[in-house]
Amino acid sequence: MKKPSLREFFNLLEKENKALRIKEEVSVKFEIPFITKKLEPYKAVMFEKVKEAKIPVVAGICGSRERICRALNINEEKLYDKILEALKNPLKTKIVEDGEVKEVKEKPNLKKFPILIHYNCDKYPYVTSAIISAKNPDNEEVENVSIHRLQVLDEKHLAIRIVPRHLYKLCQIAKDKGKNTLDIAISIGNHPAILLAASSPAPFGVSEFDVANRMLNGELKLIECENVNARAPANSEIIFEARILLNKLVEEGPFVDITGTYDAVRLQPLVEVVNVLRRNDCIYQALIPAGFEHKLLMGLAREAKIWEAVRNVVPTVKAVRLTDGGCGWLHVVISLKKQIEGDSKNAILAAFSAHPSVKHVIVVDEDIDVDNLSTVEWALATRFQADEDLIIIKNVRGSSLDPSAEQETGLTCKAGFDATIPLNKPKEKFEKAKIPENQKVKDILSKLNFKI
Ligand code: MN
């Protein structure tokens, strides 16, 4: 089997008719984002001819659950187990001397790369698919790997958005040691398992490379960078060897995040790229903010954690969804077989604790399909009474991305909607009536000249 990489996976998708190529010349400004966003739920795409650069762009690689499962070589029923198992049992990743990404070594010039400008009010190109790896200054054996948006300022400077999570903590540790910089590797063009692991909630101190390596059955290989003290995947397409300048802040934004709205403009650290490693015929990977791929990569591991947490309190949970309309991040729909009154409310509490960004949880019975939001709404309309079935929790910490929350303090109001049938009422009253079917009506319909 070939080593897991972005290009091998794209080739596989193409062979299976899950990816296509665009040969017309297209611009990084709006044109590539527009086409990718339209195609993303159906196909991954390669743009062979880019107006502004000689490097082709691959996009929408993880735009569907099906393609992510294909990358992990599993059926969808095994997806949560695969993610949870990798989070629980990270596998130490081997470090190798050489890798494809070292084919070309050159001085930084970010203008050479087809970095996209995505939305109407954007002022800067943004790198959105890069994984950032940094060693812990306290223990260099361990690194943190995470995805951060990078705003291109000039040939070798970027602004990086660092929310107060693990990379932020590493920056604080470096500062406490009296350092002005933190070395990082910015790797672009990676196998989906690496992106999925980098956006997963692994605890501090666990290298997300090792989580990815478990997902890839030990096949991930890393190299040590040459000009900075950081490790990166040996078969990435492109690596920017860089340093975060801890004391230099610049205005970061405007940028559209997972909600599809513009995030606040903030002062964020400056990054200086010191050197570039890349494959000879490198491919640039794009990822459309607020697209399906963004939501799935951010949400899937959280969905797995919510599923696990709900299963601990209600073993009869059937399905969990971070919905697309809920930005793949803020809304959860849970279906379950309620055994005792109160199970549904316990499920709501479990979901809030498993993923602190969740704002609204809807719990439905097992006859409701969590992927059919019209049916979920039908359950709210026919099985829910706000005075009995609504839980409201005021002034709790939520997502910094929700424009309706207090973005200064991070406080929000959360609500749980219990749209399950009360156990003390006759179930038949709440069941959807069906029209009986027989072979004759099926035959008549199948002969009609349109698809139902
Ligand atoms: Mn981490």
PDB file of C-alpha atoms in Angstrom, residues 266-388:
ATOM      1  CA  ARG A 266      -8.625  41.291  16.762  1.00  0.00           C
ATOM      2  CA  LEU A 267      -4.967  41.871  17.548  1.00  0.00           C
ATOM      3  CA  GLN A 268      -3.179  38.559  16.978  1.00  0.00           C
ATOM      4  CA  PRO A 269       0.471  37.435  16.766  1.00  0.00           C
ATOM      5  CA  LEU A 270       2.616  37.948  13.706  1.00  0.00           C
ATOM      6  CA  VAL A 271       4.319  34.971  12.036  1.00  0.00           C
ATOM      7  CA  GLU A 272       7.556  35.178  10.087  1.00  0.00           C
ATOM      8  CA  VAL A 273       8.266  32.486   7.507  1.00  0.00           C
ATOM      9  CA  VAL A 274      11.981  31.739   7.374  1.00  0.00           C
ATOM     10  CA  ASN A 275      12.147  29.004   4.759  1.00  0.00           C
ATOM     11  CA  VAL A 276       9.975  26.851   2.480  1.00  0.00           C
ATOM     12  CA  LEU A 277      10.163  23.096   1.928  1.00  0.00           C
ATOM     13  CA  ARG A 278       7.998  21.635  -0.796  1.00  0.00           C
ATOM     14  CA  ARG A 279       7.562  18.879  -3.294  1.00  0.00           C
ATOM     15  CA  ASN A 280       8.850  19.596  -6.740  1.00  0.00           C
ATOM     16  CA  ASP A 281       5.371  19.471  -8.306  1.00  0.00           C
ATOM     17  CA  CYS A 282       3.573  20.558  -5.146  1.00  0.00           C
ATOM     18  CA  ILE A 283      -0.209  20.895  -4.859  1.00  0.00           C
ATOM     19  CA  TYR A 284      -1.784  23.592  -2.707  1.00  0.00           C
ATOM     20  CA  GLN A 285      -4.727  22.527  -0.554  1.00  0.00           C
ATOM     21  CA  ALA A 286      -7.627  24.916  -0.062  1.00  0.00           C
ATOM     22  CA  LEU A 287     -10.423  24.631   2.483  1.00  0.00           C
ATOM     23  CA  ILE A 288     -13.457  26.903   2.202  1.00  0.00           C
ATOM     24  CA  PRO A 289     -14.355  28.615   5.488  1.00  0.00           C
ATOM     25  CA  ALA A 290     -17.938  27.791   6.564  1.00  0.00           C
ATOM     26  CA  GLY A 291     -18.114  25.048   3.919  1.00  0.00           C
ATOM     27  CA  PHE A 292     -19.024  21.415   4.567  1.00  0.00           C
ATOM     28  CA  GLU A 293     -15.382  20.408   4.877  1.00  0.00           C
ATOM     29  CA  HIS A 294     -14.716  23.043   7.534  1.00  0.00           C
ATOM     30  CA  LYS A 295     -17.790  21.958   9.526  1.00  0.00           C
ATOM     31  CA  LEU A 296     -17.053  18.244   9.236  1.00  0.00           C
ATOM     32  CA  LEU A 297     -13.407  18.550  10.203  1.00  0.00           C
ATOM     33  CA  MET A 298     -14.204  20.757  13.187  1.00  0.00           C
ATOM     34  CA  GLY A 299     -17.337  18.863  14.192  1.00  0.00           C
ATOM     35  CA  LEU A 300     -16.816  15.147  13.641  1.00  0.00           C
ATOM     36  CA  ALA A 301     -14.561  14.436  16.597  1.00  0.00           C
ATOM     37  CA  ARG A 302     -16.835  16.558  18.825  1.00  0.00           C
ATOM     38  CA  GLU A 303     -19.830  14.628  17.525  1.00  0.00           C
ATOM     39  CA  ALA A 304     -18.054  11.410  18.509  1.00  0.00           C
ATOM     40  CA  LYS A 305     -17.385  12.814  21.998  1.00  0.00           C
ATOM     41  CA  ILE A 306     -21.023  13.908  22.383  1.00  0.00           C
ATOM     42  CA  TRP A 307     -22.197  10.474  21.271  1.00  0.00           C
ATOM     43  CA  GLU A 308     -19.921   8.837  23.844  1.00  0.00           C
ATOM     44  CA  ALA A 309     -21.031  11.189  26.654  1.00  0.00           C
ATOM     45  CA  VAL A 310     -24.730  10.709  25.884  1.00  0.00           C
ATOM     46  CA  ARG A 311     -24.285   6.950  25.635  1.00  0.00           C
ATOM     47  CA  ASN A 312     -22.808   6.939  29.139  1.00  0.00           C
ATOM     48  CA  VAL A 313     -26.049   8.333  30.594  1.00  0.00           C
ATOM     49  CA  VAL A 314     -28.571   6.985  28.065  1.00  0.00           C
ATOM     50  CA  PRO A 315     -27.260   3.709  26.587  1.00  0.00           C
ATOM     51  CA  THR A 316     -30.196   3.611  24.144  1.00  0.00           C
ATOM     52  CA  VAL A 317     -28.961   6.666  22.178  1.00  0.00           C
ATOM     53  CA  LYS A 318     -29.430   6.053  18.467  1.00  0.00           C
ATOM     54  CA  ALA A 319     -27.777   8.980  16.644  1.00  0.00           C
ATOM     55  CA  VAL A 320     -26.123  12.350  17.204  1.00  0.00           C
ATOM     56  CA  ARG A 321     -25.722  15.168  14.677  1.00  0.00           C
ATOM     57  CA  LEU A 322     -23.999  18.504  14.723  1.00  0.00           C
ATOM     58  CA  THR A 323     -26.270  19.962  12.061  1.00  0.00           C
ATOM     59  CA  ASP A 324     -25.186  21.931   9.024  1.00  0.00           C
ATOM     60  CA  GLY A 325     -27.599  24.790   9.771  1.00  0.00           C
ATOM     61  CA  GLY A 326     -26.173  24.880  13.300  1.00  0.00           C
ATOM     62  CA  CYS A 327     -22.774  25.598  11.701  1.00  0.00           C
ATOM     63  CA  GLY A 328     -21.610  22.031  12.380  1.00  0.00           C
ATOM     64  CA  TRP A 329     -20.691  23.377  15.810  1.00  0.00           C
ATOM     65  CA  LEU A 330     -23.526  25.033  17.757  1.00  0.00           C
ATOM     66  CA  HIS A 331     -26.571  22.758  17.321  1.00  0.00           C
ATOM     67  CA  VAL A 332     -26.895  19.103  18.249  1.00  0.00           C
ATOM     68  CA  VAL A 333     -29.790  16.801  17.447  1.00  0.00           C
ATOM     69  CA  ILE A 334     -29.898  13.564  19.438  1.00  0.00           C
ATOM     70  CA  SER A 335     -32.272  10.666  18.782  1.00  0.00           C
ATOM     71  CA  LEU A 336     -32.782   8.049  21.468  1.00  0.00           C
ATOM     72  CA  LYS A 337     -35.124   5.438  22.831  1.00  0.00           C
ATOM     73  CA  LYS A 338     -36.332   6.957  26.071  1.00  0.00           C
ATOM     74  CA  GLN A 339     -36.691   4.325  28.790  1.00  0.00           C
ATOM     75  CA  ILE A 340     -37.363   6.522  31.811  1.00  0.00           C
ATOM     76  CA  GLU A 341     -38.808  10.026  31.857  1.00  0.00           C
ATOM     77  CA  GLY A 342     -35.794  12.306  32.263  1.00  0.00           C
ATOM     78  CA  ASP A 343     -33.469  10.342  29.962  1.00  0.00           C
ATOM     79  CA  SER A 344     -33.902  13.020  27.310  1.00  0.00           C
ATOM     80  CA  LYS A 345     -32.991  15.840  29.708  1.00  0.00           C
ATOM     81  CA  ASN A 346     -29.935  13.924  30.927  1.00  0.00           C
ATOM     82  CA  ALA A 347     -28.903  13.587  27.273  1.00  0.00           C
ATOM     83  CA  ILE A 348     -29.159  17.374  26.914  1.00  0.00           C
ATOM     84  CA  LEU A 349     -26.867  17.905  29.924  1.00  0.00           C
ATOM     85  CA  ALA A 350     -24.371  15.329  28.655  1.00  0.00           C
ATOM     86  CA  ALA A 351     -24.203  17.037  25.246  1.00  0.00           C
ATOM     87  CA  PHE A 352     -23.519  20.428  26.846  1.00  0.00           C
ATOM     88  CA  SER A 353     -20.704  19.009  28.936  1.00  0.00           C
ATOM     89  CA  ALA A 354     -19.112  17.042  26.073  1.00  0.00           C
ATOM     90  CA  HIS A 355     -18.787  20.049  23.756  1.00  0.00           C
ATOM     91  CA  PRO A 356     -18.749  23.456  25.495  1.00  0.00           C
ATOM     92  CA  SER A 357     -19.501  25.371  22.281  1.00  0.00           C
ATOM     93  CA  VAL A 358     -22.920  23.727  21.915  1.00  0.00           C
ATOM     94  CA  LYS A 359     -25.716  26.281  22.195  1.00  0.00           C
ATOM     95  CA  HIS A 360     -28.932  24.377  21.428  1.00  0.00           C
ATOM     96  CA  VAL A 361     -29.657  20.668  21.878  1.00  0.00           C
ATOM     97  CA  ILE A 362     -32.781  19.019  20.490  1.00  0.00           C
ATOM     98  CA  VAL A 363     -33.641  15.519  21.674  1.00  0.00           C
ATOM     99  CA  VAL A 364     -36.057  13.412  19.634  1.00  0.00           C
ATOM    100  CA  ASP A 365     -37.374   9.850  19.745  1.00  0.00           C
ATOM    101  CA  GLU A 366     -35.781   7.097  17.694  1.00  0.00           C
ATOM    102  CA  ASP A 367     -38.431   7.317  14.936  1.00  0.00           C
ATOM    103  CA  ILE A 368     -37.062  10.743  13.974  1.00  0.00           C
ATOM    104  CA  ASP A 369     -34.193  10.870  11.455  1.00  0.00           C
ATOM    105  CA  VAL A 370     -31.514  13.280  12.739  1.00  0.00           C
ATOM    106  CA  ASP A 371     -30.473  14.014   9.141  1.00  0.00           C
ATOM    107  CA  ASN A 372     -33.978  15.094   8.144  1.00  0.00           C
ATOM    108  CA  LEU A 373     -34.392  18.473   9.793  1.00  0.00           C
ATOM    109  CA  SER A 374     -37.945  18.886   8.536  1.00  0.00           C
ATOM    110  CA  THR A 375     -38.861  15.826  10.606  1.00  0.00           C
ATOM    111  CA  VAL A 376     -36.926  17.173  13.588  1.00  0.00           C
ATOM    112  CA  GLU A 377     -38.967  20.365  13.330  1.00  0.00           C
ATOM    113  CA  TRP A 378     -42.116  18.225  13.067  1.00  0.00           C
ATOM    114  CA  ALA A 379     -41.171  16.596  16.393  1.00  0.00           C
ATOM    115  CA  LEU A 380     -40.752  20.071  17.928  1.00  0.00           C
ATOM    116  CA  ALA A 381     -44.147  21.067  16.564  1.00  0.00           C
ATOM    117  CA  THR A 382     -46.028  17.990  17.807  1.00  0.00           C
ATOM    118  CA  ARG A 383     -44.111  16.669  20.839  1.00  0.00           C
ATOM    119  CA  PHE A 384     -42.739  19.725  22.610  1.00  0.00           C
ATOM    120  CA  GLN A 385     -44.246  22.100  25.186  1.00  0.00           C
ATOM    121  CA  ALA A 386     -41.946  24.972  26.133  1.00  0.00           C
ATOM    122  CA  ASP A 387     -43.096  25.254  29.760  1.00  0.00           C
ATOM    123  CA  GLU A 388     -42.286  21.579  30.461  1.00  0.00           C
TER     124      GLU A 388
END
